[in-house]
Short mmCIF file of C-alpha atoms in Angstrom, two decimals:
data_model
loop_
_atom_site.label_atom_id
_atom_site.label_comp_id
_atom_site.label_asym_id
_atom_site.label_seq_id
_atom_site.Cartn_x
_atom_site.Cartn_y
_atom_site.Cartn_z
CA ARG A 1 0.45 -13.83 -11.85
CA ARG A 2 -2.05 -13.54 -9.43
CA GLY A 3 -1.65 -11.28 -6.66
CA ALA A 4 -1.03 -8.45 -4.20
CA VAL A 5 1.08 -5.73 -2.61
CA VAL A 6 0.66 -3.56 -0.03
CA VAL A 7 3.48 -1.09 0.72
CA LEU A 8 2.73 1.37 4.01
CA ASP A 9 4.15 3.56 6.69
CA PRO A 10 5.05 2.55 9.81
CA LYS A 11 5.28 5.21 11.54
CA SER A 12 1.78 7.28 10.13
CA GLY A 13 -0.73 4.05 8.15
CA GLU A 14 -0.11 6.05 5.05
CA ILE A 15 -0.37 3.98 1.88
CA LEU A 16 2.64 4.18 -0.48
CA ALA A 17 2.09 1.13 -2.62
CA LEU A 18 -1.27 -0.80 -2.77
CA ALA A 19 -1.41 -3.49 -5.91
CA SER A 20 -3.58 -5.95 -7.02
CA ALA A 21 -3.06 -8.28 -10.14
CA PRO A 22 -3.59 -8.86 -12.92
CA SER A 23 -5.74 -5.33 -13.49
CA PHE A 24 -8.21 -4.30 -16.44
CA ASP A 25 -7.73 -0.72 -18.20
CA ALA A 26 -10.33 1.34 -16.38
CA ASN A 27 -11.04 3.68 -19.33
CA VAL A 28 -13.31 1.06 -20.74
CA PHE A 29 -15.79 2.42 -17.76
CA SER A 30 -15.86 6.13 -19.14
CA GLY A 31 -18.80 7.07 -21.63
CA ALA A 32 -20.53 4.24 -23.78
CA MET A 33 -19.30 0.53 -22.38
CA LEU A 34 -19.49 -1.87 -24.99
CA ALA A 35 -21.19 -5.47 -23.85
CA MET A 36 -17.60 -6.45 -25.30
CA ASP A 37 -15.11 -5.07 -23.79
CA TRP A 38 -17.59 -6.14 -19.95
CA GLN A 39 -18.20 -9.41 -21.92
CA LYS A 40 -14.31 -9.89 -20.87
CA ILE A 41 -13.21 -7.89 -17.71
CA SER A 42 -16.41 -10.05 -15.59
CA GLN A 43 -15.85 -12.94 -16.83
CA ASN A 44 -12.00 -12.98 -17.04
CA LYS A 45 -11.00 -16.45 -15.05
CA GLU A 46 -8.85 -14.15 -13.52
CA HIS A 47 -11.13 -11.72 -12.15
CA PRO A 48 -9.02 -8.82 -11.85
CA LEU A 49 -11.77 -6.84 -10.30
CA ARG A 50 -11.29 -8.04 -7.37
CA ASN A 51 -9.02 -6.04 -5.22
CA ARG A 52 -6.80 -8.49 -3.86
CA ALA A 53 -4.71 -5.94 -1.47
CA ILE A 54 -7.75 -5.40 0.49
CA GLY A 55 -10.52 -7.43 -0.44
CA GLU A 56 -9.68 -11.30 -0.74
CA VAL A 57 -8.25 -13.43 2.00
CA TYR A 58 -5.96 -15.92 2.04
CA PRO A 59 -3.90 -18.59 5.08
CA ALA A 60 -1.32 -16.37 6.20
CA GLY A 61 0.84 -19.80 6.18
CA SER A 62 4.30 -19.13 7.88
CA THR A 63 3.84 -15.68 7.84
CA PHE A 64 1.09 -16.11 11.18
CA LYS A 65 5.07 -17.05 13.30
CA LEU A 66 5.50 -13.63 14.15
CA ILE A 67 1.84 -12.90 15.78
CA LEU A 68 2.82 -16.66 17.85
CA THR A 69 6.10 -15.12 18.86
CA VAL A 70 5.07 -11.51 19.95
CA ALA A 71 1.83 -13.57 21.69
CA ALA A 72 4.13 -16.31 23.05
CA LEU A 73 7.30 -13.63 24.30
CA ALA A 74 4.47 -11.15 25.95
CA GLU A 75 3.03 -14.32 27.66
CA LYS A 76 5.82 -15.34 28.19
CA LYS A 77 5.86 -18.64 27.39
CA ILE A 78 8.97 -19.02 26.24
CA THR A 79 12.22 -16.43 25.40
CA PRO A 80 15.12 -16.20 22.84
CA SER A 81 16.41 -19.18 24.09
CA THR A 82 13.81 -21.57 24.36
CA VAL A 83 14.65 -24.90 23.09
CA LEU A 84 11.98 -27.19 21.77
CA ASN A 85 12.64 -30.46 19.69
CA CYS A 86 11.53 -30.73 15.82
CA PRO A 87 12.62 -34.67 14.83
CA GLY A 88 9.75 -33.89 12.10
CA TYR A 89 6.28 -33.47 12.66
CA TYR A 90 4.72 -32.56 16.42
CA MET A 91 2.85 -35.62 18.17
CA PHE A 92 -0.74 -34.59 19.31
CA ALA A 93 -3.03 -37.01 20.15
CA GLY A 94 -2.19 -39.89 18.69
CA ARG A 95 -1.47 -37.74 15.63
CA PRO A 96 2.23 -36.76 13.58
CA TYR A 97 1.97 -32.87 12.84
CA ARG A 98 4.49 -33.12 9.88
CA CYS A 99 7.09 -29.81 9.65
CA HIS A 100 8.24 -28.93 6.31
CA LYS A 101 11.71 -30.45 6.58
CA ARG A 102 10.70 -34.30 7.07
CA THR A 103 14.13 -35.34 8.50
CA GLY A 104 13.58 -32.90 11.50
CA HIS A 105 15.07 -29.72 12.38
CA GLY A 106 16.55 -30.98 16.30
CA ALA A 107 16.62 -29.02 19.18
CA VAL A 108 15.60 -25.33 18.12
CA ASP A 109 15.98 -21.86 19.86
CA LEU A 110 13.42 -19.50 18.64
CA LYS A 111 15.93 -18.05 16.47
CA ARG A 112 16.58 -20.47 14.43
CA ALA A 113 13.35 -21.88 14.33
CA LEU A 114 11.41 -18.73 13.01
CA THR A 115 15.14 -18.00 10.78
CA VAL A 116 13.88 -21.63 8.66
CA SER A 117 10.32 -21.15 9.62
CA CYS A 118 10.24 -24.78 11.82
CA ASN A 119 6.48 -25.81 11.93
CA ALA A 120 7.40 -28.13 15.01
CA TYR A 121 8.09 -25.83 16.74
CA TYR A 122 5.58 -23.34 16.22
CA TYR A 123 2.90 -26.18 17.31
CA GLN A 124 3.85 -26.09 20.57
CA VAL A 125 3.77 -22.70 20.64
CA GLY A 126 0.52 -22.78 20.20
CA GLN A 127 -0.41 -25.50 22.03
CA MET A 128 1.42 -23.18 24.65
CA LEU A 129 -0.61 -20.30 24.16
CA GLY A 130 -4.14 -21.40 23.02
CA ILE A 131 -6.34 -20.82 20.51
CA ASP A 132 -8.14 -17.62 22.30
CA THR A 133 -4.92 -16.19 22.84
CA ILE A 134 -4.40 -17.05 19.81
CA ASN A 135 -6.85 -14.53 18.42
CA ARG A 136 -6.31 -11.87 20.83
CA TYR A 137 -3.19 -10.93 20.11
CA ALA A 138 -3.52 -11.45 16.45
CA GLU A 139 -6.73 -9.18 16.77
CA MET A 140 -4.42 -6.49 18.80
CA LEU A 141 -2.46 -6.93 15.85
CA GLY A 142 -5.26 -6.04 12.82
CA LEU A 143 -5.70 -9.81 11.49
CA GLY A 144 -9.69 -10.32 11.35
CA THR A 145 -10.43 -7.23 11.91
CA ILE A 146 -11.72 -4.36 9.64
CA THR A 147 -9.13 -1.81 9.66
CA GLY A 148 -10.81 0.88 8.41
CA ILE A 149 -8.44 1.74 5.50
CA ASP A 150 -10.70 5.04 3.99
CA ILE A 151 -11.51 3.14 0.35
CA PRO A 152 -14.84 0.24 -0.11
CA GLY A 153 -14.23 -3.35 -0.76
CA GLU A 154 -11.85 -3.84 2.80
CA LYS A 155 -13.27 -7.93 3.50
CA GLN A 156 -12.95 -8.34 7.70
CA GLY A 157 -10.62 -12.31 7.49
CA ILE A 158 -11.11 -14.52 10.41
CA VAL A 159 -8.80 -15.10 12.52
CA PRO A 160 -10.61 -18.02 14.78
CA SER A 161 -11.51 -18.74 18.21
CA THR A 162 -13.46 -20.80 20.60
CA SER A 163 -16.68 -18.45 20.03
CA TRP A 164 -16.27 -17.52 16.86
CA LYS A 165 -16.32 -21.18 16.45
CA LEU A 166 -19.33 -22.03 18.05
CA LYS A 167 -21.08 -18.85 16.83
CA ALA A 168 -20.01 -19.29 12.62
CA LEU A 169 -20.32 -23.44 12.75
CA GLY A 170 -22.49 -24.60 15.25
CA GLU A 171 -19.01 -26.51 17.04
CA ARG A 172 -16.75 -26.31 19.74
CA TRP A 173 -12.62 -25.78 19.27
CA TYR A 174 -11.07 -28.79 19.46
CA PRO A 175 -7.50 -28.85 20.13
CA GLY A 176 -6.19 -30.30 17.34
CA GLU A 177 -7.65 -27.43 15.72
CA THR A 178 -4.72 -24.86 17.09
CA VAL A 179 -2.46 -27.15 16.08
CA SER A 180 -3.10 -25.94 12.25
CA ALA A 181 -4.08 -22.35 13.33
CA SER A 182 -0.87 -21.85 15.28
CA ILE A 183 0.96 -21.68 11.96
CA GLY A 184 -1.60 -19.52 9.95
CA GLN A 185 -3.66 -22.13 8.11
CA GLY A 186 -7.07 -23.98 9.15
CA TYR A 187 -9.71 -21.02 9.40
CA VAL A 188 -6.82 -18.58 9.49
CA ALA A 189 -8.04 -15.86 6.54
CA ILE A 190 -6.62 -13.06 6.45
CA THR A 191 -5.77 -9.50 3.67
CA PRO A 192 -2.57 -8.61 2.20
CA LEU A 193 -3.67 -4.66 4.06
CA GLN A 194 -3.93 -6.26 7.44
CA MET A 195 -0.73 -8.64 6.94
CA ALA A 196 1.17 -5.04 5.88
CA VAL A 197 -0.79 -3.28 8.56
CA ALA A 198 0.41 -6.56 11.61
CA ALA A 199 4.60 -6.18 10.25
CA ALA A 200 4.03 -2.36 10.08
CA THR A 201 3.21 -2.61 13.99
CA ILE A 202 5.84 -5.30 15.08
CA ALA A 203 8.10 -2.57 13.29
CA ASN A 204 7.01 0.98 15.13
CA GLY A 205 6.75 -0.69 18.17
CA GLY A 206 2.92 -2.04 19.24
CA THR A 207 1.48 1.47 17.55
CA VAL A 208 -1.78 0.43 15.12
CA TYR A 209 -2.41 3.32 12.50
CA ARG A 210 -5.33 2.90 10.57
CA PRO A 211 -4.03 2.78 6.88
CA HIS A 212 -5.18 5.83 3.98
CA VAL A 213 -4.56 6.46 0.65
CA VAL A 214 -6.00 9.85 0.96
CA ARG A 215 -2.82 12.35 2.69
CA GLN A 216 -4.69 16.05 1.57
CA ILE A 217 -7.76 17.37 -0.70
CA VAL A 218 -7.23 20.60 -2.54
CA ASN A 219 -10.18 22.87 -3.95
CA PRO A 220 -8.98 23.09 -7.59
CA ALA A 221 -11.32 26.68 -7.18
CA SER A 222 -10.19 28.16 -3.96
CA GLY A 223 -7.16 26.42 -3.20
CA LYS A 224 -8.34 25.62 0.23
CA THR A 225 -7.59 22.18 1.67
CA ILE A 226 -7.83 19.43 4.16
CA ASP A 227 -5.10 16.77 5.35
CA PHE A 228 -5.38 13.99 6.71
CA SER A 229 -3.16 13.70 10.14
CA PRO A 230 -1.89 10.13 10.77
CA GLU A 231 -4.17 8.14 13.19
CA VAL A 232 -3.47 6.20 15.87
CA LEU A 233 -6.21 2.84 16.17
CA ARG A 234 -4.80 2.11 19.65
CA ARG A 235 -0.95 0.98 21.21
CA LEU A 236 -0.72 -1.89 22.32
CA PRO A 237 -0.18 -3.88 25.85
CA ILE A 238 2.42 -5.20 25.23
CA SER A 239 5.88 -4.66 27.54
CA GLU A 240 8.56 -2.69 25.12
CA SER A 241 10.92 -5.62 25.52
CA VAL A 242 9.02 -8.11 23.15
CA TRP A 243 8.96 -5.49 19.77
CA PRO A 244 12.83 -5.38 19.21
CA GLN A 245 13.20 -9.15 20.63
CA VAL A 246 10.56 -9.91 17.21
CA ARG A 247 12.91 -7.52 14.65
CA ASP A 248 16.09 -9.19 16.08
CA LEU A 249 14.60 -12.61 15.02
CA ALA A 250 12.77 -11.32 11.77
CA SER A 251 15.98 -9.86 10.26
CA GLY A 252 17.42 -13.55 11.08
CA VAL A 253 15.18 -14.93 8.70
CA VAL A 254 16.27 -12.84 5.49
CA ASN A 255 19.96 -12.09 7.22
CA LEU A 256 21.76 -15.20 7.96
CA LYS A 257 22.53 -18.07 5.63
CA ASP A 258 20.23 -20.73 6.28
CA GLY A 259 16.38 -17.89 6.69
CA THR A 260 13.85 -18.78 4.04
CA GLY A 261 13.97 -15.35 3.35
CA THR A 262 17.14 -14.31 1.48
CA LYS A 263 16.58 -13.46 -1.40
CA ALA A 264 14.61 -9.66 0.23
CA ALA A 265 18.45 -9.14 1.96
CA LEU A 266 19.55 -6.02 0.38
CA PRO A 267 23.52 -4.31 0.77
CA GLY A 268 23.88 -1.65 3.93
CA ILE A 269 20.09 -1.60 4.51
CA LEU A 270 19.11 -4.71 7.80
CA VAL A 271 15.77 -5.97 6.28
CA ALA A 272 13.76 -8.22 9.09
CA GLY A 273 10.92 -9.69 7.46
CA LYS A 274 9.03 -13.56 7.47
CA THR A 275 7.90 -15.69 4.81
CA GLY A 276 5.07 -18.36 4.08
CA THR A 277 3.78 -21.00 2.38
CA ALA A 278 0.39 -21.47 2.74
CA GLN A 279 -1.20 -24.49 2.32
CA VAL A 280 -4.39 -24.27 -0.30
CA ALA A 281 -4.92 -27.87 -0.99
CA ALA A 282 -3.41 -31.73 0.34
CA LEU A 283 -4.03 -33.19 -2.93
CA GLY A 284 -4.01 -32.67 -6.52
CA LYS A 285 -0.85 -29.95 -6.66
CA ASP A 286 0.93 -31.95 -8.70
CA THR A 287 -2.17 -32.24 -11.90
CA ASN A 288 -4.40 -28.12 -10.63
CA PRO A 289 -1.53 -25.25 -10.93
CA ASP A 290 -4.76 -23.57 -9.02
CA LEU A 291 -4.60 -25.93 -6.00
CA ASN A 292 -0.26 -24.92 -5.71
CA ASP A 293 0.31 -23.03 -2.30
CA HIS A 294 -0.12 -18.90 -2.26
CA ALA A 295 3.57 -17.58 -1.39
CA TRP A 296 3.43 -14.39 0.60
CA PHE A 297 6.51 -12.86 2.57
CA VAL A 298 6.25 -9.62 4.97
CA ALA A 299 9.00 -7.81 5.64
CA PHE A 300 9.95 -3.79 6.99
CA ALA A 301 13.41 -2.26 6.87
CA PRO A 302 15.27 -0.56 8.14
CA LYS A 303 15.12 -2.87 10.99
CA ASP A 304 15.17 -0.37 13.61
CA ASP A 305 13.96 2.28 12.43
CA ALA A 306 11.71 1.47 9.64
CA LYS A 307 10.79 3.21 6.78
CA ILE A 308 8.54 1.09 4.96
CA ALA A 309 6.29 -2.18 6.02
CA LEU A 310 4.86 -4.35 3.01
CA ALA A 311 3.14 -7.34 2.09
CA VAL A 312 3.14 -9.52 -0.76
CA ILE A 313 0.68 -12.87 -1.52
CA VAL A 314 1.63 -14.16 -5.35
CA GLU A 315 -1.21 -16.90 -5.81
CA ASN A 316 -0.36 -20.42 -6.29
CA GLY A 317 3.60 -19.14 -6.27
CA GLY A 318 5.06 -21.77 -4.50
CA HIS A 319 7.40 -20.57 -1.80
CA GLY A 320 7.29 -17.47 -0.56
CA GLY A 321 11.40 -17.31 -0.03
CA SER A 322 11.25 -18.10 -3.87
CA THR A 323 8.85 -16.12 -5.71
CA SER A 324 7.22 -13.11 -3.50
CA ALA A 325 11.31 -11.87 -1.00
CA PRO A 326 12.42 -11.65 -4.20
CA ILE A 327 9.28 -8.86 -5.29
CA ALA A 328 9.85 -7.33 -1.93
CA ARG A 329 13.66 -7.11 -2.80
CA LEU A 330 12.64 -4.72 -6.22
CA ILE A 331 10.07 -2.90 -4.20
CA PHE A 332 12.96 -1.53 -1.34
CA GLU A 333 15.66 -1.13 -3.67
CA LYS A 334 13.03 1.27 -5.84
CA PHE A 335 11.67 3.29 -2.30
CA PHE A 336 15.66 3.32 -0.79
CA ARG A 337 16.95 4.93 -3.92
CA LYS A 338 14.46 7.62 -3.68
CA LEU A 339 15.57 8.34 -0.63
CA GLY A 340 19.05 8.17 -1.14
CA MET A 341 20.07 5.32 1.20
CA LEU A 342 21.22 3.15 -1.92
CA PRO A 343 23.27 3.74 -4.68
CA PRO A 344 21.55 4.89 -8.24
CA GLU A 345 20.75 1.61 -10.08
CA PRO A 346 22.75 1.56 -12.83
CA ILE A 347 22.25 2.91 -16.27
#
């Protein structure tokens, strides 16, 4: 499968794992290279030379609901007990914008809306905020911006705003476009690295660290070392009360029986996260697998003292809960076994 994984230490920004698939054998680049070897890699339709973790952008899908949750609570537009109605759609300017549950979720509060990933709820939240406020919080959390990771090839991505659209396309922003952006669709295009940074920031309570691969450089001749300390990019001007609320809400996604991310749950360790199923195309999905939805999952654990945060995307993988959440669970299992927080793997 094509896709990427980014795993971070939310307390330092240190990259614990960075994976892009499909991969290739880097040994073919050492010494003289045969033309056939280059053609095999460069003409591969799966594009193995792309670093999908940092250099490919995708619609955020419903993982973007975490960002709206932070923004709406911080702006006091809603509280966790705010109830909005989902009849299966949201009517705006005479057009129905569908929820993924066609029969609707009914009257739901914020926790229920995030747990079951109710689109209609977040369409309404997006309208309360407006696109420029959504953009401001998304960029504060690291989306649509260069993180400055210490390896080349990072893409900036896009979180749209009224000024962005005017500058990029020469057109004004239409309120209906905010509806699509509210669930991470439309012009929204972000990297897996950015989504991992956002998850880490929610996990640690509002501190954005520069993600970094290198911890230390050692001179083998002299033994001298250069150490790289964690670098704080910014501390977000958001009430401290917001972060534990968002973490509790994200925990429901994984740990409540009807949550969309239950396949990432671990015994004895509280995982918090958000699934995403990012639409690639409205038509042709049944006949062309390259137009199937992208499968996202972002998460951190343990919920209130996170030692790990991650983002997983599987291109055209379908539902994030069924495709990407199990990948995240495998990563969590390996990580927490190494820390001695889970029993050893059975032999």
